[in-house]
mmCIF file of C-alpha atoms in Angstrom:
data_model
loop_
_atom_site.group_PDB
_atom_site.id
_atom_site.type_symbol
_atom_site.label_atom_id
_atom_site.label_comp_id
_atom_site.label_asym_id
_atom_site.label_seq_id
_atom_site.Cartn_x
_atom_site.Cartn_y
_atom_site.Cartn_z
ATOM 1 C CA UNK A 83 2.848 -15.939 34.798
ATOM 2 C CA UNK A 84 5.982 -15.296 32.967
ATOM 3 C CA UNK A 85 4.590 -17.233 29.472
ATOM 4 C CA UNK A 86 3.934 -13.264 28.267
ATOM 5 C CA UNK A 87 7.503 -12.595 27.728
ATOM 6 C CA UNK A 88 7.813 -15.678 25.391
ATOM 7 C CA UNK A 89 4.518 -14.030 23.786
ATOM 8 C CA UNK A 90 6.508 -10.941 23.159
ATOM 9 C CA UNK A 91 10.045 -12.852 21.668
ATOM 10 C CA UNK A 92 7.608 -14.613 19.387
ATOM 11 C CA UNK A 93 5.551 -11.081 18.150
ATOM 12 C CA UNK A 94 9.190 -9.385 17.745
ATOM 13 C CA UNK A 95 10.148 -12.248 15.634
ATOM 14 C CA UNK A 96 7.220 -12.452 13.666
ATOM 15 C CA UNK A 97 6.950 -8.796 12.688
ATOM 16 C CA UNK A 98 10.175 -8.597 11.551
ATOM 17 C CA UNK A 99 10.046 -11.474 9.490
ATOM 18 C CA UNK A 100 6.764 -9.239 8.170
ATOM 19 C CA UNK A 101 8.918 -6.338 7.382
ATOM 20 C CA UNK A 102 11.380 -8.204 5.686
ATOM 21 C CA UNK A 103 8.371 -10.432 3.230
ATOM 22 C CA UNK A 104 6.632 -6.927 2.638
ATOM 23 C CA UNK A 105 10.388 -5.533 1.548
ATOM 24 C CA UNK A 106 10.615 -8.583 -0.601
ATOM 25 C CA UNK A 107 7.093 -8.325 -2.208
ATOM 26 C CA UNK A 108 7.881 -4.672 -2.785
ATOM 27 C CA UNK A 109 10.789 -5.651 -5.043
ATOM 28 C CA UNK A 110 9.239 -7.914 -6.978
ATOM 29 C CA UNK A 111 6.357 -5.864 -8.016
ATOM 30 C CA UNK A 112 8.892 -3.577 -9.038
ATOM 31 C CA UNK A 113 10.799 -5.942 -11.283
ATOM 32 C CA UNK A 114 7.966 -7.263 -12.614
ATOM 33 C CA UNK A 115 6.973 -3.886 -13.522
ATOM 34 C CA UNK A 116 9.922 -3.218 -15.284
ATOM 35 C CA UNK A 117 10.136 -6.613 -17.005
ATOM 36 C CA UNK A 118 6.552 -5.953 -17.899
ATOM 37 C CA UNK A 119 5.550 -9.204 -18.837
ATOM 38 C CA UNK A 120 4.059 -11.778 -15.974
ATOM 39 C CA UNK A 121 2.075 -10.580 -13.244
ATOM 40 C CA UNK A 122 3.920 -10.529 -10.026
ATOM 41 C CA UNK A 123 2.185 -13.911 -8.676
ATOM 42 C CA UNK A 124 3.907 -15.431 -10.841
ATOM 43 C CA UNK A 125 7.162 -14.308 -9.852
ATOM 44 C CA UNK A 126 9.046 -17.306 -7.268
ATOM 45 C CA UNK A 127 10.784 -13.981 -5.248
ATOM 46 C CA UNK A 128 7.216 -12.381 -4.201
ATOM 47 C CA UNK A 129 6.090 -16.285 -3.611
ATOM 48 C CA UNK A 130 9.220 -15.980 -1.016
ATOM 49 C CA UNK A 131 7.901 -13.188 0.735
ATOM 50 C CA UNK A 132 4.287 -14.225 0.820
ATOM 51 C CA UNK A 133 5.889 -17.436 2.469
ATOM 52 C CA UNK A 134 7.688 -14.940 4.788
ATOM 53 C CA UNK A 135 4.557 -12.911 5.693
ATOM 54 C CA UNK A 136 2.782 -16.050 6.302
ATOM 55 C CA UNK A 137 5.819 -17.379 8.717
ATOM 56 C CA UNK A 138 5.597 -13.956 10.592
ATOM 57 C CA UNK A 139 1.810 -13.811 10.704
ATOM 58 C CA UNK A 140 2.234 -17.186 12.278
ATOM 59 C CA UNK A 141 4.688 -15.989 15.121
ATOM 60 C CA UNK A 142 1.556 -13.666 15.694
ATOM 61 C CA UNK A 143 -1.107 -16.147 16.126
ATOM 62 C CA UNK A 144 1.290 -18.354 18.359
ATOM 63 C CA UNK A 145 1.962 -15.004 20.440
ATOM 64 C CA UNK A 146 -1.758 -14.549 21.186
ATOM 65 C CA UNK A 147 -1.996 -17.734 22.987
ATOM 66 C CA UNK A 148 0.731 -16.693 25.090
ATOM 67 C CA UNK A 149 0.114 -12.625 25.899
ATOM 68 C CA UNK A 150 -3.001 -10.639 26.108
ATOM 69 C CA UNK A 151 -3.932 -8.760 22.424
ATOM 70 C CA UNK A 152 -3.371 -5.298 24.546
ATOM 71 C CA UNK A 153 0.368 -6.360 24.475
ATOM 72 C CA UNK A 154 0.542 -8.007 21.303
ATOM 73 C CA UNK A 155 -0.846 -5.619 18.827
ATOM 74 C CA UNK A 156 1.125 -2.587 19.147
ATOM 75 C CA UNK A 157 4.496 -4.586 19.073
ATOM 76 C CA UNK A 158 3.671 -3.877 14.802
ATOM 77 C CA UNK A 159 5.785 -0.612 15.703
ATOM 78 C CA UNK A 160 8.527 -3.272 15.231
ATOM 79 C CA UNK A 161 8.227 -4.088 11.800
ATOM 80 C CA UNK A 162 8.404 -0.087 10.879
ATOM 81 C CA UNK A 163 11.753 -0.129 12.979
ATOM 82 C CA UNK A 164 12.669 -2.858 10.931
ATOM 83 C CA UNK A 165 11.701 -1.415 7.412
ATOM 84 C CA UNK A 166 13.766 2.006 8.498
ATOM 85 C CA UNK A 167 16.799 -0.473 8.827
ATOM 86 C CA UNK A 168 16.490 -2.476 6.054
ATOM 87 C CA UNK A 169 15.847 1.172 4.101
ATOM 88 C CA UNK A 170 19.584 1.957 5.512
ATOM 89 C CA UNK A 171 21.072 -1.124 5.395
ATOM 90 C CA UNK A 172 20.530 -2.604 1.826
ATOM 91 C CA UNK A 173 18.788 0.478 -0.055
ATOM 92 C CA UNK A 174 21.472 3.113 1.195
ATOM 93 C CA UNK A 175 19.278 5.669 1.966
ATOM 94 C CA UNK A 176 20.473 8.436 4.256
ATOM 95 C CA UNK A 177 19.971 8.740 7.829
ATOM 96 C CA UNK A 178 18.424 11.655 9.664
ATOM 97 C CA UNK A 179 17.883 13.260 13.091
ATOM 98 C CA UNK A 180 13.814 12.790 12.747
ATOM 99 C CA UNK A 181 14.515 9.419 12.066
ATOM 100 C CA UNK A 182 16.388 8.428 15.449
ATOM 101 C CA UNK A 183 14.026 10.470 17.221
ATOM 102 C CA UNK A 184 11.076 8.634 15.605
ATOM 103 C CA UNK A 185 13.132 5.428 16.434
ATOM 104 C CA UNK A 186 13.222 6.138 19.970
ATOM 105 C CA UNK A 187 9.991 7.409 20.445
ATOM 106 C CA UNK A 188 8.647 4.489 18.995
ATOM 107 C CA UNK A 189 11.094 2.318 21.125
ATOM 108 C CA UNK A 190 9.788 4.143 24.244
ATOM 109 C CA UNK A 191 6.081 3.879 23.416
ATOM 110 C CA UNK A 192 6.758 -0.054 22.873
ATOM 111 C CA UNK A 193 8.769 -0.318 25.904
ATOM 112 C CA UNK A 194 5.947 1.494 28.126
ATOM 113 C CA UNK A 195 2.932 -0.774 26.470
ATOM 114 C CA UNK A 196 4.996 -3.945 27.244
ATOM 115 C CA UNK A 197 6.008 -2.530 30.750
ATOM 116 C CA UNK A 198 2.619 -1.025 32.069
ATOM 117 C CA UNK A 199 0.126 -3.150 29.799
ATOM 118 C CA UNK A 200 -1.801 -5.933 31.705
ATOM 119 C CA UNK A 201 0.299 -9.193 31.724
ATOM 120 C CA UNK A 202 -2.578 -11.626 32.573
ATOM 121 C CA UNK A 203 -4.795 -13.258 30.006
ATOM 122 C CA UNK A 204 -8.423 -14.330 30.260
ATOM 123 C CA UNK A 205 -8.635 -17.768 29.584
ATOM 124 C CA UNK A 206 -10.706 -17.678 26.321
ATOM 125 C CA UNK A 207 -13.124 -20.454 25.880
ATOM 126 C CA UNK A 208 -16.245 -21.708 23.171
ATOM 127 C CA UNK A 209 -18.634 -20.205 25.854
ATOM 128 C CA UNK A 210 -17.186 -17.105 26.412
ATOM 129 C CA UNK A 211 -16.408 -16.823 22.660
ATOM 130 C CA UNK A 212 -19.889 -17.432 22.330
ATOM 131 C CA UNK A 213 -21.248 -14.867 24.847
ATOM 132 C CA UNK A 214 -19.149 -12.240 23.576
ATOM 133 C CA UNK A 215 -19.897 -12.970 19.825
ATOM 134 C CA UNK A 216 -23.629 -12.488 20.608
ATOM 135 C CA UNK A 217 -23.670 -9.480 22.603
ATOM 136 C CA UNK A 218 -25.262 -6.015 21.495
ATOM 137 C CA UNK A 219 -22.017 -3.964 21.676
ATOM 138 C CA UNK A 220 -20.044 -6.572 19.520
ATOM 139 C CA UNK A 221 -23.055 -6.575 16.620
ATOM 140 C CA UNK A 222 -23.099 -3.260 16.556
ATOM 141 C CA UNK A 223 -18.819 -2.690 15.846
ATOM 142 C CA UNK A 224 -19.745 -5.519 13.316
ATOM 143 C CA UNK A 225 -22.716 -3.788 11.545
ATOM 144 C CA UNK A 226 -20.749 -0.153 11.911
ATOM 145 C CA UNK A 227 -16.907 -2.079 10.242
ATOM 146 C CA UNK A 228 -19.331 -3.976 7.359
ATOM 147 C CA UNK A 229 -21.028 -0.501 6.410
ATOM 148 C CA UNK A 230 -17.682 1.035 6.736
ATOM 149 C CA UNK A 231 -16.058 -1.683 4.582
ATOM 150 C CA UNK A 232 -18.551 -1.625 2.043
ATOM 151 C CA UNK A 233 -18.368 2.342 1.640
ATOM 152 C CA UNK A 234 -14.643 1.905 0.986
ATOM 153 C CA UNK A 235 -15.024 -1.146 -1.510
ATOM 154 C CA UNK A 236 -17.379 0.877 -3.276
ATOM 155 C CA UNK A 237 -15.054 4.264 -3.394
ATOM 156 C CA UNK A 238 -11.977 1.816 -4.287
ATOM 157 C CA UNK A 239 -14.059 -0.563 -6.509
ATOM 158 C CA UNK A 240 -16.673 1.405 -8.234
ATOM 159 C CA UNK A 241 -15.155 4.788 -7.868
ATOM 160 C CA UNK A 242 -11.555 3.958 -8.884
ATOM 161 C CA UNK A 243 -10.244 6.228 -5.579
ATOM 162 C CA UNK A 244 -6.821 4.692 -5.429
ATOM 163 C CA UNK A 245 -5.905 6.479 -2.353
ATOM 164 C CA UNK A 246 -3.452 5.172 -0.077
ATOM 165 C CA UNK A 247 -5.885 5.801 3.206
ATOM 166 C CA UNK A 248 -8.426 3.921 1.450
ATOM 167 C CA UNK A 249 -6.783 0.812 0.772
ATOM 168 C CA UNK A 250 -5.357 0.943 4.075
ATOM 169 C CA UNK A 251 -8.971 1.545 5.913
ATOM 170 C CA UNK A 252 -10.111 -1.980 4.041
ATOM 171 C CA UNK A 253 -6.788 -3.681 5.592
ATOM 172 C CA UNK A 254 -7.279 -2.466 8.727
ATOM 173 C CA UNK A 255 -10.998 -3.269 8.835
ATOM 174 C CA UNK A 256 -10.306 -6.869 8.064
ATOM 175 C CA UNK A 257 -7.416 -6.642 10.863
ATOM 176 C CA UNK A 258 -9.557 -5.754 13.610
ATOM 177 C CA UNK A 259 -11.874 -9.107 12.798
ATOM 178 C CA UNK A 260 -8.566 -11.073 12.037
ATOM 179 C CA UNK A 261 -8.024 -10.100 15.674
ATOM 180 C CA UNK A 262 -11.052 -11.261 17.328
ATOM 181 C CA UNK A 263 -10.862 -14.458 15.574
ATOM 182 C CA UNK A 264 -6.911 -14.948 16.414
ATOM 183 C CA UNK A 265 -7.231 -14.704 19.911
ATOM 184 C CA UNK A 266 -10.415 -16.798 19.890
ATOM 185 C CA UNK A 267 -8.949 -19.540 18.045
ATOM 186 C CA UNK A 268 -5.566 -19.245 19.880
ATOM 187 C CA UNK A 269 -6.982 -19.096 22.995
ATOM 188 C CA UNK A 270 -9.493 -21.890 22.722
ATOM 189 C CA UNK A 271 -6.501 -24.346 20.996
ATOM 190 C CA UNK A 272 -4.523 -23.068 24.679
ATOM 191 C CA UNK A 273 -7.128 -24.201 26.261
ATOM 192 C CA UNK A 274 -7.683 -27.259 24.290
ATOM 193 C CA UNK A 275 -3.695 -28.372 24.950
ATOM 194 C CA UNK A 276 -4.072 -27.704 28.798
ATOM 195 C CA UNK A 277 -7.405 -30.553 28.800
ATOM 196 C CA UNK A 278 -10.425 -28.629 28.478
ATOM 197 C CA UNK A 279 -11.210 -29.161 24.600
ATOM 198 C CA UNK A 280 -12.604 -26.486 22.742
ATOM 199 C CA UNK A 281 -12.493 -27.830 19.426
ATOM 200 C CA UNK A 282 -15.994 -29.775 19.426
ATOM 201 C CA UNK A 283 -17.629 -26.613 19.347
ATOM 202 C CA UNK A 284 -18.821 -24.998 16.262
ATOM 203 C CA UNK A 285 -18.061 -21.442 17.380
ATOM 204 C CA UNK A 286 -14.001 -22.561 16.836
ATOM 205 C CA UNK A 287 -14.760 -23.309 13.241
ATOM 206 C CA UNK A 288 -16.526 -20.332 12.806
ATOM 207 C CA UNK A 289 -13.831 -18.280 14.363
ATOM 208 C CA UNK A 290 -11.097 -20.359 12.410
ATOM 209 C CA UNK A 291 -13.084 -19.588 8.753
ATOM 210 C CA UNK A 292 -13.373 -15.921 9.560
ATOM 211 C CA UNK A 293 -9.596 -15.910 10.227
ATOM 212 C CA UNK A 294 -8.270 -17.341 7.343
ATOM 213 C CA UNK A 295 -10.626 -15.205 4.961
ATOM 214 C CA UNK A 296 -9.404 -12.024 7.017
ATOM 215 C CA UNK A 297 -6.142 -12.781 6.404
ATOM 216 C CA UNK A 298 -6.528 -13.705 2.712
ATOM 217 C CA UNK A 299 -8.347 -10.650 1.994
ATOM 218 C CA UNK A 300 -5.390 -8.340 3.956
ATOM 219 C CA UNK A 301 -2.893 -9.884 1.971
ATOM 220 C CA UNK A 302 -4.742 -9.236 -1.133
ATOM 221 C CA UNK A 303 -5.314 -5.194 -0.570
ATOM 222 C CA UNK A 304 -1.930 -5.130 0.997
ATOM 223 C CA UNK A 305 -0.678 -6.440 -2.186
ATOM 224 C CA UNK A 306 -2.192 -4.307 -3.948
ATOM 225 C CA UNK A 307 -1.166 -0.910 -1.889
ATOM 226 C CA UNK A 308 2.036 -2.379 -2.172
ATOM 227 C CA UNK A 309 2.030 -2.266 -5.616
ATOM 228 C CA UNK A 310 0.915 1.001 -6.363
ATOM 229 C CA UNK A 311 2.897 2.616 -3.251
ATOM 230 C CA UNK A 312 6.198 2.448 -1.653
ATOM 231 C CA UNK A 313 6.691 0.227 1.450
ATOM 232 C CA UNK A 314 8.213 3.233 3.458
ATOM 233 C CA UNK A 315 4.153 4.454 3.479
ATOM 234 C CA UNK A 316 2.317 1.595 3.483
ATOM 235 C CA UNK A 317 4.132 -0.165 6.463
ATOM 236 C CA UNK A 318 4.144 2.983 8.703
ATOM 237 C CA UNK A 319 0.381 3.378 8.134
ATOM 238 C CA UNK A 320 -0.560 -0.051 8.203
ATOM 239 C CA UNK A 321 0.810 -0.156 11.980
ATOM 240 C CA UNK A 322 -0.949 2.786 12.991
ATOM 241 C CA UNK A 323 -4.461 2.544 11.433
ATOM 242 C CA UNK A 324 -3.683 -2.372 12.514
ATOM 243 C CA UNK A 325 -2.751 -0.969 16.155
ATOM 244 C CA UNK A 326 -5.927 1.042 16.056
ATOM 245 C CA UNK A 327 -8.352 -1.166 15.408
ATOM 246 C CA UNK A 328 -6.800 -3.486 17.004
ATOM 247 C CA UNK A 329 -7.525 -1.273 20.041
ATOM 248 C CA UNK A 330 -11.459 -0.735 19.040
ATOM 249 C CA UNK A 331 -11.885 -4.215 18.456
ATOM 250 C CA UNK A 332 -10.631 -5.078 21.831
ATOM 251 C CA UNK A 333 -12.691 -2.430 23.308
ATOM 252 C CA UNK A 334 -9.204 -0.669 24.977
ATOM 253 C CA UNK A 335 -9.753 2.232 23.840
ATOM 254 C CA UNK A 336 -10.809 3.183 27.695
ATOM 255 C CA UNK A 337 -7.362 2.716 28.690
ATOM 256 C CA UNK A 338 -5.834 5.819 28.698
ATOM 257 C CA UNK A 339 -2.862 4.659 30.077
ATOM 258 C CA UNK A 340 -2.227 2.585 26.857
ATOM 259 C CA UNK A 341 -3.580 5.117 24.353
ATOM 260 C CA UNK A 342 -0.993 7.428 25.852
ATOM 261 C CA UNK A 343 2.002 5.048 25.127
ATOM 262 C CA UNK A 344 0.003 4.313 21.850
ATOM 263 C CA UNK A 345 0.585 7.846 20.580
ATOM 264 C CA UNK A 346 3.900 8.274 21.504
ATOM 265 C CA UNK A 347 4.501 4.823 19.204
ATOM 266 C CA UNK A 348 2.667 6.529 16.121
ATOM 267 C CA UNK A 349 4.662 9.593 16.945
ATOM 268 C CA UNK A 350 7.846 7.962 16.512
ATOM 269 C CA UNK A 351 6.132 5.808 13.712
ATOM 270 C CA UNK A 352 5.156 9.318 11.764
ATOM 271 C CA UNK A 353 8.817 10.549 12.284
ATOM 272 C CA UNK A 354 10.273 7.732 10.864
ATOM 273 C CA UNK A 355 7.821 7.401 7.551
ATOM 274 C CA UNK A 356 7.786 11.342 6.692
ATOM 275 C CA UNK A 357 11.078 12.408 4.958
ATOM 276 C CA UNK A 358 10.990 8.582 3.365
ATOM 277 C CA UNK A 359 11.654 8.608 -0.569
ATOM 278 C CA UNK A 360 8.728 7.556 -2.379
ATOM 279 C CA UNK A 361 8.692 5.792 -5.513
ATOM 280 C CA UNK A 362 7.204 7.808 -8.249
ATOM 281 C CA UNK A 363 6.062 5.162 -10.941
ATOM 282 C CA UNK A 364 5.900 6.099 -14.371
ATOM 283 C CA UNK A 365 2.109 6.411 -16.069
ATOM 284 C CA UNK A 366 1.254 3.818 -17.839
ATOM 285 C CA UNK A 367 -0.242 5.960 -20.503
ATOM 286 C CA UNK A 368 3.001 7.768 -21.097
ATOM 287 C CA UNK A 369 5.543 6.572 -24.187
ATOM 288 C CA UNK A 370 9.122 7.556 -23.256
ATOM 289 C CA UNK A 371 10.226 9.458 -26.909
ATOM 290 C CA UNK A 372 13.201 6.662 -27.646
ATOM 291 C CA UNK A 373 10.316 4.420 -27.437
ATOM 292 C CA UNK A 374 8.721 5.291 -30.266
ATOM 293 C CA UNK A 375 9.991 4.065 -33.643
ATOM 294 C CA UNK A 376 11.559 7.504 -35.836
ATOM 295 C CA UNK A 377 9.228 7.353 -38.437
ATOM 296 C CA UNK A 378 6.440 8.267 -35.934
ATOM 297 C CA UNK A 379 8.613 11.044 -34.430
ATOM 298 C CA UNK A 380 8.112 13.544 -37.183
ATOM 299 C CA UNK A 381 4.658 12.841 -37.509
ATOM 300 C CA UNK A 382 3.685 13.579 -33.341
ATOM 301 C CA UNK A 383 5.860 16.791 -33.932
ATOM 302 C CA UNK A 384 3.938 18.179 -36.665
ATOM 303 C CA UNK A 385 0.346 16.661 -34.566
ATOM 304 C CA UNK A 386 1.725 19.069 -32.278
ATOM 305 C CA UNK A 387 2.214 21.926 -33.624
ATOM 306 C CA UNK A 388 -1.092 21.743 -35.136
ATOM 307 C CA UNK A 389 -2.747 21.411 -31.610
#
């Protein structure tokens, strides 16, 4: 009965591993950006984080097996504690009151979910994987997130809307099946180590394929919000909108209780994320003037003064 406080040493320890491979990645789009040469995959520091993120995502999945997703999921308030640090620590950045508020707040919300949150697991199996996976309240969330998803790939894709809340709604999307498939596969390889194997049965494959491409697919947009915005934003955010579908997948959103302690985590969460510095990057259509060679110089001044 006790197995859920290992659950919630292993989730700590993953998310901050998360915080620290999304601070990483974050620096080396910025170098390569500067450099301007490679593209950042090819760069050995954002191959560290990625091996980081991949570490701490790990710690996740292994935490699922041992602590019900209710508990699990909202322990992401962790890596945003972490990221404020790291901000102090090895960026120097200053310390304010909303900060420690937002830190405690956060801290409190965390504590309560761990405290008051349900510390008994269902034992998931292929057959109640399979029950679930078919029901009408399940298809439906799944038709509602795909024409969701699709809406947003087509305002991000089509539409060029490079909005922050966008490329965060497609994360989180993927997140909330990533999941459903965790705990499936987690709990059925639990289940599998205790004597009743699970693995025979096709619905564990199928669970285990929808997991990895999830996770692929986050990695890629959060790659890509991380290289157009700063990490103070797209950590904060990614908690909130992660921890809320995490919730709507789960179908907890009926728990009061939890929401309560929920919003006093994105409270502290919003605190911590508001007064952070963000990184302004330069357009790429812009030519700083000791750029350009002087015998152009004379030329753009008299183009304009004719304009």
């Amino acid at each position: 009965p006790q197995t859920y406080l290992l659950g919630i040493i292993i989730s700590i320890c993953g998310n901050v591993l998360i915080s620290i491979s999304l601070n990483i990645q974050k620096y080396a789009h910025v170098r390569q950006a500067q450099r301007g040469s490679k593209p950042y995959y090819t760069s050995a520091m954002w191959w560290c984080g990625v091996v980081l993120m991949g570490v701490g995502e790990l710690g996740n999945f292994a935490a699922y097996g041992f602590a019900p997703a209710s508990l699990i999921a909202p322990l992401g308030c962790v890596s945003v504690i972490a990221s404020a640090v790291i901000s102090v620590v090895f960026l120097k950045e200053t310390v304010c009151a909303s900060d420690i508020v937002g830190g405690t707040l956060a801290i409190t919300g965390t504590y309560l979910l761990v405290t008051f949150a349900p510390h008994t697991s269902t034992h998931i199996t292929a057959h109640l994987v399979q029950y679930y996976a078919i029901s009408w309240h399940f298809l439906l969330y799944l038709f509602i997130e795909i024409i969701i998803f699709c809406l947003l790939l087509y305002l991000y894709k089509m539409r060029n809307v490079k909005h922050i809340v966008i490329v965060m709604l497609l994360v989180a999307l993927l997140a909330s099946l990533t999941v459903i498939s965790v705990k499936a596969v987690s709990g059925m390889i639990t289940e599998s180590i205790k004597g009743q194997l699970q693995l025979i049965y096709p619905i564990f494959y199928v669970m285990l394929i929808v997991m990895v491409a999830s996770c692929a697919f986050q990695i890629k947009f959060l790659n890509q919000a991380m290289k157009m915005f700063d990490a103070t934003e797209v950590v904060p955010i990614n908690f909130v909108f992660f921890t809320a579908s995490a919730i709507v997948a789960g179908l907890w959103v009926n728990r009061s209780l939890h929401c309560i302690f929920c919003l006093l985590s994105f409270l502290g969460v919003f605190l911590i994320a508001r007064n952070r510095p963000k990184i302004k990057q330069q357009d790429r259509n812009f030519i700083a003037m000791d750029k350009i060679p002087g015998k152009f110089k004379s030329s753009l001044f008299i183009i304009c003064c004719l304009k």
